[in-house]
């Protein structure tokens, strides 16, 4: 029997871990760490977080993260999740053959634009426990010292792909955009729109920008490209808000 602990770790800063997360890591029999060929820093970061909070020796096993194909999006993601689940199972058979408690460090919070719970559902005999973490949205608004929502207003959380294909939803004046690899805000009419952007939140290389979209947008596009080239990967998020007239 496998007890699978999905532990939200915030955005890469060890200080983001909650007391519950630290306790969960220290009760694990094994910690699984994904290794991405194009982003080895992320595995190193997870190892660094473990080193800073573990109070007893816990084995850490890395596994190669499968690569998603560029085929039709939904089917490609489903196949990718199947491949990740298979990688988990192989690692568990190799490193925890008798069963026990395994922990995975999940970026942000497992409930928000993260597929770890959907992947975990593919492990039929695993008992899943979720430990919540600080989301990139919380870290973004904290970094800019702004409220998430306008007074009595709604907020829509979406992705760059949906923003590009469907435009600005008519039911809200505030958008949070995640998983945007192509700066989809460039497709919007910038008039009367402000943006608050952040990359590498909570890390030493954290980058912030904000302002009117027409002015800040080009700066962000250039900064994002430069940072990705420098580090080999980037994680960013942004909030857009229409000015109320």
mmCIF file of C-alpha atoms in Angstrom:
data_model
loop_
_atom_site.group_PDB
_atom_site.id
_atom_site.type_symbol
_atom_site.label_atom_id
_atom_site.label_comp_id
_atom_site.label_asym_id
_atom_site.label_seq_id
_atom_site.Cartn_x
_atom_site.Cartn_y
_atom_site.Cartn_z
ATOM 1 C CA UNK A 1 0.000 0.000 0.000
ATOM 2 C CA UNK A 2 1.305 3.421 -0.970
ATOM 3 C CA UNK A 3 0.427 6.581 0.921
ATOM 4 C CA UNK A 4 0.989 9.414 -1.542
ATOM 5 C CA UNK A 5 1.534 12.868 -0.053
ATOM 6 C CA UNK A 6 1.234 15.756 -2.518
ATOM 7 C CA UNK A 7 2.898 18.655 -0.764
ATOM 8 C CA UNK A 8 2.457 22.221 -1.960
ATOM 9 C CA UNK A 9 5.806 24.008 -1.710
ATOM 10 C CA UNK A 10 4.977 27.529 -2.850
ATOM 11 C CA UNK A 11 7.082 29.099 -5.581
ATOM 12 C CA UNK A 12 10.551 27.891 -4.726
ATOM 13 C CA UNK A 13 11.331 29.724 -1.507
ATOM 14 C CA UNK A 14 11.843 27.318 1.425
ATOM 15 C CA UNK A 15 10.172 29.900 3.666
ATOM 16 C CA UNK A 16 6.929 29.288 1.737
ATOM 17 C CA UNK A 17 6.567 25.805 3.224
ATOM 18 C CA UNK A 18 3.933 25.545 5.917
ATOM 19 C CA UNK A 19 4.485 23.719 9.180
ATOM 20 C CA UNK A 20 2.204 20.976 7.881
ATOM 21 C CA UNK A 21 4.360 20.611 4.756
ATOM 22 C CA UNK A 22 7.555 20.341 6.792
ATOM 23 C CA UNK A 23 5.998 17.718 9.052
ATOM 24 C CA UNK A 24 4.745 15.722 6.051
ATOM 25 C CA UNK A 25 8.180 15.660 4.436
ATOM 26 C CA UNK A 26 9.718 14.411 7.667
ATOM 27 C CA UNK A 27 7.253 11.513 7.934
ATOM 28 C CA UNK A 28 7.939 10.263 4.396
ATOM 29 C CA UNK A 29 9.750 7.025 3.609
ATOM 30 C CA UNK A 30 10.722 8.346 0.178
ATOM 31 C CA UNK A 31 10.690 11.680 -1.640
ATOM 32 C CA UNK A 32 10.277 11.595 -5.424
ATOM 33 C CA UNK A 33 11.833 14.431 -7.427
ATOM 34 C CA UNK A 34 11.184 14.926 -11.156
ATOM 35 C CA UNK A 35 14.181 15.684 -13.334
ATOM 36 C CA UNK A 36 13.567 17.780 -16.463
ATOM 37 C CA UNK A 37 16.241 17.722 -19.124
ATOM 38 C CA UNK A 38 15.793 21.408 -19.979
ATOM 39 C CA UNK A 39 15.387 22.602 -16.380
ATOM 40 C CA UNK A 40 17.797 20.790 -14.028
ATOM 41 C CA UNK A 41 17.630 23.765 -11.636
ATOM 42 C CA UNK A 42 14.120 22.691 -10.593
ATOM 43 C CA UNK A 43 15.330 19.314 -9.312
ATOM 44 C CA UNK A 44 18.200 21.047 -7.533
ATOM 45 C CA UNK A 45 15.745 23.495 -5.990
ATOM 46 C CA UNK A 46 13.561 20.691 -4.655
ATOM 47 C CA UNK A 47 16.627 18.985 -3.193
ATOM 48 C CA UNK A 48 17.662 22.266 -1.589
ATOM 49 C CA UNK A 49 14.218 22.676 -0.032
ATOM 50 C CA UNK A 50 14.431 19.149 1.382
ATOM 51 C CA UNK A 51 17.898 19.804 2.788
ATOM 52 C CA UNK A 52 16.641 22.924 4.557
ATOM 53 C CA UNK A 53 13.643 21.325 6.289
ATOM 54 C CA UNK A 54 14.397 17.629 6.822
ATOM 55 C CA UNK A 55 15.337 16.761 10.371
ATOM 56 C CA UNK A 56 16.077 13.099 9.656
ATOM 57 C CA UNK A 57 17.466 11.184 6.680
ATOM 58 C CA UNK A 58 14.806 10.552 4.026
ATOM 59 C CA UNK A 59 15.805 8.864 0.754
ATOM 60 C CA UNK A 60 15.320 11.035 -2.325
ATOM 61 C CA UNK A 61 14.858 9.393 -5.725
ATOM 62 C CA UNK A 62 14.827 11.287 -9.002
ATOM 63 C CA UNK A 63 12.941 10.182 -12.101
ATOM 64 C CA UNK A 64 13.087 11.478 -15.646
ATOM 65 C CA UNK A 65 10.065 13.629 -16.417
ATOM 66 C CA UNK A 66 8.410 12.497 -19.658
ATOM 67 C CA UNK A 67 8.109 15.104 -22.406
ATOM 68 C CA UNK A 68 4.684 16.098 -23.714
ATOM 69 C CA UNK A 69 4.158 15.712 -27.432
ATOM 70 C CA UNK A 70 3.009 18.585 -29.623
ATOM 71 C CA UNK A 71 -0.086 16.785 -30.857
ATOM 72 C CA UNK A 72 -3.753 17.690 -30.201
ATOM 73 C CA UNK A 73 -3.693 19.363 -26.802
ATOM 74 C CA UNK A 74 -6.143 17.376 -24.662
ATOM 75 C CA UNK A 75 -5.062 13.959 -25.928
ATOM 76 C CA UNK A 76 -1.393 14.931 -25.715
ATOM 77 C CA UNK A 77 -1.845 15.945 -22.073
ATOM 78 C CA UNK A 78 -3.725 12.728 -21.257
ATOM 79 C CA UNK A 79 -0.925 10.657 -22.799
ATOM 80 C CA UNK A 80 1.647 12.733 -20.938
ATOM 81 C CA UNK A 81 -0.114 12.141 -17.627
ATOM 82 C CA UNK A 82 -0.181 8.399 -18.341
ATOM 83 C CA UNK A 83 3.572 8.497 -18.955
ATOM 84 C CA UNK A 84 4.237 10.426 -15.724
ATOM 85 C CA UNK A 85 2.126 7.963 -13.717
ATOM 86 C CA UNK A 86 4.126 5.110 -15.250
ATOM 87 C CA UNK A 87 7.359 6.859 -14.246
ATOM 88 C CA UNK A 88 6.072 7.202 -10.679
ATOM 89 C CA UNK A 89 5.154 3.521 -10.543
ATOM 90 C CA UNK A 90 8.551 2.465 -11.858
ATOM 91 C CA UNK A 91 10.314 4.646 -9.273
ATOM 92 C CA UNK A 92 8.153 3.299 -6.456
ATOM 93 C CA UNK A 93 8.800 -0.306 -7.463
ATOM 94 C CA UNK A 94 12.524 0.393 -7.541
ATOM 95 C CA UNK A 95 12.854 2.427 -4.342
ATOM 96 C CA UNK A 96 9.837 1.502 -2.172
ATOM 97 C CA UNK A 97 8.915 -2.065 -3.172
ATOM 98 C CA UNK A 98 7.342 -2.889 0.176
ATOM 99 C CA UNK A 99 5.051 0.114 0.171
ATOM 100 C CA UNK A 100 5.074 3.080 2.519
ATOM 101 C CA UNK A 101 4.710 6.851 2.427
ATOM 102 C CA UNK A 102 6.034 8.782 -0.554
ATOM 103 C CA UNK A 103 6.098 12.565 -0.876
ATOM 104 C CA UNK A 104 6.083 14.685 -4.014
ATOM 105 C CA UNK A 105 6.904 18.377 -3.835
ATOM 106 C CA UNK A 106 4.304 20.196 -5.926
ATOM 107 C CA UNK A 107 4.933 23.704 -7.185
ATOM 108 C CA UNK A 108 2.452 26.162 -5.691
ATOM 109 C CA UNK A 109 -0.646 24.272 -4.564
ATOM 110 C CA UNK A 110 -1.794 20.899 -5.956
ATOM 111 C CA UNK A 111 -5.327 22.232 -6.578
ATOM 112 C CA UNK A 112 -4.506 25.164 -8.889
ATOM 113 C CA UNK A 113 -3.510 24.601 -12.525
ATOM 114 C CA UNK A 114 -1.467 21.587 -11.599
ATOM 115 C CA UNK A 115 -2.128 18.052 -12.800
ATOM 116 C CA UNK A 116 -0.524 16.105 -9.971
ATOM 117 C CA UNK A 117 -3.903 15.093 -8.523
ATOM 118 C CA UNK A 118 -5.091 13.868 -11.925
ATOM 119 C CA UNK A 119 -1.886 11.862 -12.302
ATOM 120 C CA UNK A 120 -2.238 10.454 -8.777
ATOM 121 C CA UNK A 121 -5.712 9.186 -9.661
ATOM 122 C CA UNK A 122 -4.040 6.779 -12.089
ATOM 123 C CA UNK A 123 -2.393 4.957 -9.144
ATOM 124 C CA UNK A 124 -5.285 2.713 -8.192
ATOM 125 C CA UNK A 125 -3.941 1.478 -4.860
ATOM 126 C CA UNK A 126 -2.554 4.756 -3.528
ATOM 127 C CA UNK A 127 -4.100 6.694 -0.644
ATOM 128 C CA UNK A 128 -3.704 10.372 -1.514
ATOM 129 C CA UNK A 129 -3.194 13.194 0.971
ATOM 130 C CA UNK A 130 -2.891 16.837 -0.117
ATOM 131 C CA UNK A 131 -0.918 19.402 1.860
ATOM 132 C CA UNK A 132 -1.836 22.899 0.623
ATOM 133 C CA UNK A 133 0.792 25.401 -0.425
ATOM 134 C CA UNK A 134 1.144 29.075 -1.247
ATOM 135 C CA UNK A 135 0.026 29.674 -4.821
ATOM 136 C CA UNK A 136 1.806 31.811 -7.387
ATOM 137 C CA UNK A 137 -1.241 34.093 -7.295
ATOM 138 C CA UNK A 138 -0.740 34.803 -3.610
ATOM 139 C CA UNK A 139 2.969 35.333 -4.164
ATOM 140 C CA UNK A 140 2.249 37.669 -7.096
ATOM 141 C CA UNK A 141 -0.159 39.924 -5.215
ATOM 142 C CA UNK A 142 2.134 39.950 -2.179
ATOM 143 C CA UNK A 143 5.174 40.881 -4.273
ATOM 144 C CA UNK A 144 3.306 43.838 -5.779
ATOM 145 C CA UNK A 145 1.404 44.636 -2.551
ATOM 146 C CA UNK A 146 -1.971 44.682 -4.307
ATOM 147 C CA UNK A 147 -5.339 43.083 -3.548
ATOM 148 C CA UNK A 148 -6.367 40.226 -5.806
ATOM 149 C CA UNK A 149 -9.892 41.486 -6.385
ATOM 150 C CA UNK A 150 -11.334 44.978 -6.806
ATOM 151 C CA UNK A 151 -13.902 46.100 -4.255
ATOM 152 C CA UNK A 152 -16.880 43.723 -4.531
ATOM 153 C CA UNK A 153 -15.486 42.556 -7.881
ATOM 154 C CA UNK A 154 -14.947 39.171 -9.476
ATOM 155 C CA UNK A 155 -11.681 37.557 -10.546
ATOM 156 C CA UNK A 156 -11.204 35.072 -13.364
ATOM 157 C CA UNK A 157 -8.208 32.723 -13.365
ATOM 158 C CA UNK A 158 -7.313 31.469 -16.816
ATOM 159 C CA UNK A 159 -4.426 30.369 -19.028
ATOM 160 C CA UNK A 160 -2.503 32.042 -21.790
ATOM 161 C CA UNK A 161 -3.898 29.539 -24.294
ATOM 162 C CA UNK A 162 -7.498 30.373 -23.361
ATOM 163 C CA UNK A 163 -6.856 34.105 -23.288
ATOM 164 C CA UNK A 164 -5.383 33.906 -26.766
ATOM 165 C CA UNK A 165 -8.227 31.805 -28.176
ATOM 166 C CA UNK A 166 -11.223 33.373 -26.373
ATOM 167 C CA UNK A 167 -10.129 36.876 -25.420
ATOM 168 C CA UNK A 168 -11.078 38.764 -22.280
ATOM 169 C CA UNK A 169 -14.133 37.234 -20.509
ATOM 170 C CA UNK A 170 -17.062 39.642 -20.367
ATOM 171 C CA UNK A 171 -17.932 38.817 -16.772
ATOM 172 C CA UNK A 172 -14.877 40.245 -15.020
ATOM 173 C CA UNK A 173 -12.568 43.245 -14.922
ATOM 174 C CA UNK A 174 -9.681 41.295 -13.341
ATOM 175 C CA UNK A 175 -7.826 38.365 -14.878
ATOM 176 C CA UNK A 176 -5.035 36.223 -13.506
ATOM 177 C CA UNK A 177 -3.201 34.456 -16.309
ATOM 178 C CA UNK A 178 -1.114 31.349 -15.717
ATOM 179 C CA UNK A 179 0.774 28.908 -17.949
ATOM 180 C CA UNK A 180 1.362 31.544 -20.606
ATOM 181 C CA UNK A 181 4.428 30.712 -22.647
ATOM 182 C CA UNK A 182 3.658 33.233 -25.373
ATOM 183 C CA UNK A 183 2.677 36.522 -23.691
ATOM 184 C CA UNK A 184 -0.960 36.255 -24.733
ATOM 185 C CA UNK A 185 -1.650 39.731 -23.334
ATOM 186 C CA UNK A 186 -0.254 41.014 -26.641
ATOM 187 C CA UNK A 187 -3.530 39.948 -28.293
ATOM 188 C CA UNK A 188 -5.601 42.343 -26.139
ATOM 189 C CA UNK A 189 -6.580 45.943 -26.713
ATOM 190 C CA UNK A 190 -4.314 47.554 -24.096
ATOM 191 C CA UNK A 191 -6.375 50.690 -23.596
ATOM 192 C CA UNK A 192 -7.353 51.126 -19.954
ATOM 193 C CA UNK A 193 -5.638 47.902 -18.840
ATOM 194 C CA UNK A 194 -2.934 47.570 -16.190
ATOM 195 C CA UNK A 195 -0.663 44.567 -15.724
ATOM 196 C CA UNK A 196 1.252 43.220 -12.737
ATOM 197 C CA UNK A 197 3.783 40.570 -13.791
ATOM 198 C CA UNK A 198 6.272 38.407 -11.926
ATOM 199 C CA UNK A 199 8.719 35.633 -12.747
ATOM 200 C CA UNK A 200 10.673 33.306 -10.430
ATOM 201 C CA UNK A 201 8.567 34.455 -7.503
ATOM 202 C CA UNK A 202 10.282 34.004 -4.154
ATOM 203 C CA UNK A 203 13.623 33.082 -5.712
ATOM 204 C CA UNK A 204 16.824 35.133 -5.767
ATOM 205 C CA UNK A 205 16.256 35.905 -9.469
ATOM 206 C CA UNK A 206 12.690 37.173 -8.906
ATOM 207 C CA UNK A 207 11.667 39.725 -11.542
ATOM 208 C CA UNK A 208 8.735 42.149 -11.313
ATOM 209 C CA UNK A 209 7.136 44.730 -13.576
ATOM 210 C CA UNK A 210 3.844 46.583 -13.642
ATOM 211 C CA UNK A 211 2.115 49.488 -15.298
ATOM 212 C CA UNK A 212 -0.203 50.297 -18.161
ATOM 213 C CA UNK A 213 -0.282 47.333 -20.516
ATOM 214 C CA UNK A 214 0.622 49.481 -23.500
ATOM 215 C CA UNK A 215 3.842 50.561 -21.759
ATOM 216 C CA UNK A 216 4.749 47.581 -19.566
ATOM 217 C CA UNK A 217 3.754 44.884 -22.062
ATOM 218 C CA UNK A 218 6.730 45.336 -24.432
ATOM 219 C CA UNK A 219 9.116 45.518 -21.449
ATOM 220 C CA UNK A 220 7.750 42.244 -20.113
ATOM 221 C CA UNK A 221 8.039 40.482 -23.468
ATOM 222 C CA UNK A 222 11.699 41.509 -23.723
ATOM 223 C CA UNK A 223 12.494 40.696 -20.081
ATOM 224 C CA UNK A 224 10.824 37.296 -20.307
ATOM 225 C CA UNK A 225 12.818 36.329 -23.395
ATOM 226 C CA UNK A 226 16.082 37.450 -21.798
ATOM 227 C CA UNK A 227 15.408 35.623 -18.541
ATOM 228 C CA UNK A 228 14.442 32.408 -20.301
ATOM 229 C CA UNK A 229 17.632 32.563 -22.365
ATOM 230 C CA UNK A 230 19.685 33.181 -19.227
ATOM 231 C CA UNK A 231 18.215 30.457 -17.025
ATOM 232 C CA UNK A 232 16.960 27.942 -19.585
ATOM 233 C CA UNK A 233 13.432 27.997 -18.112
ATOM 234 C CA UNK A 234 10.934 30.458 -16.692
ATOM 235 C CA UNK A 235 7.852 30.383 -14.499
ATOM 236 C CA UNK A 236 5.767 33.522 -14.511
ATOM 237 C CA UNK A 237 2.272 34.753 -13.798
ATOM 238 C CA UNK A 238 0.447 38.040 -14.242
ATOM 239 C CA UNK A 239 -2.674 39.935 -13.272
ATOM 240 C CA UNK A 240 -4.584 42.176 -15.660
ATOM 241 C CA UNK A 241 -7.130 44.728 -14.502
ATOM 242 C CA UNK A 242 -9.334 47.109 -16.432
ATOM 243 C CA UNK A 243 -9.427 50.579 -15.002
ATOM 244 C CA UNK A 244 -12.877 51.440 -13.698
ATOM 245 C CA UNK A 245 -14.168 54.609 -15.258
#
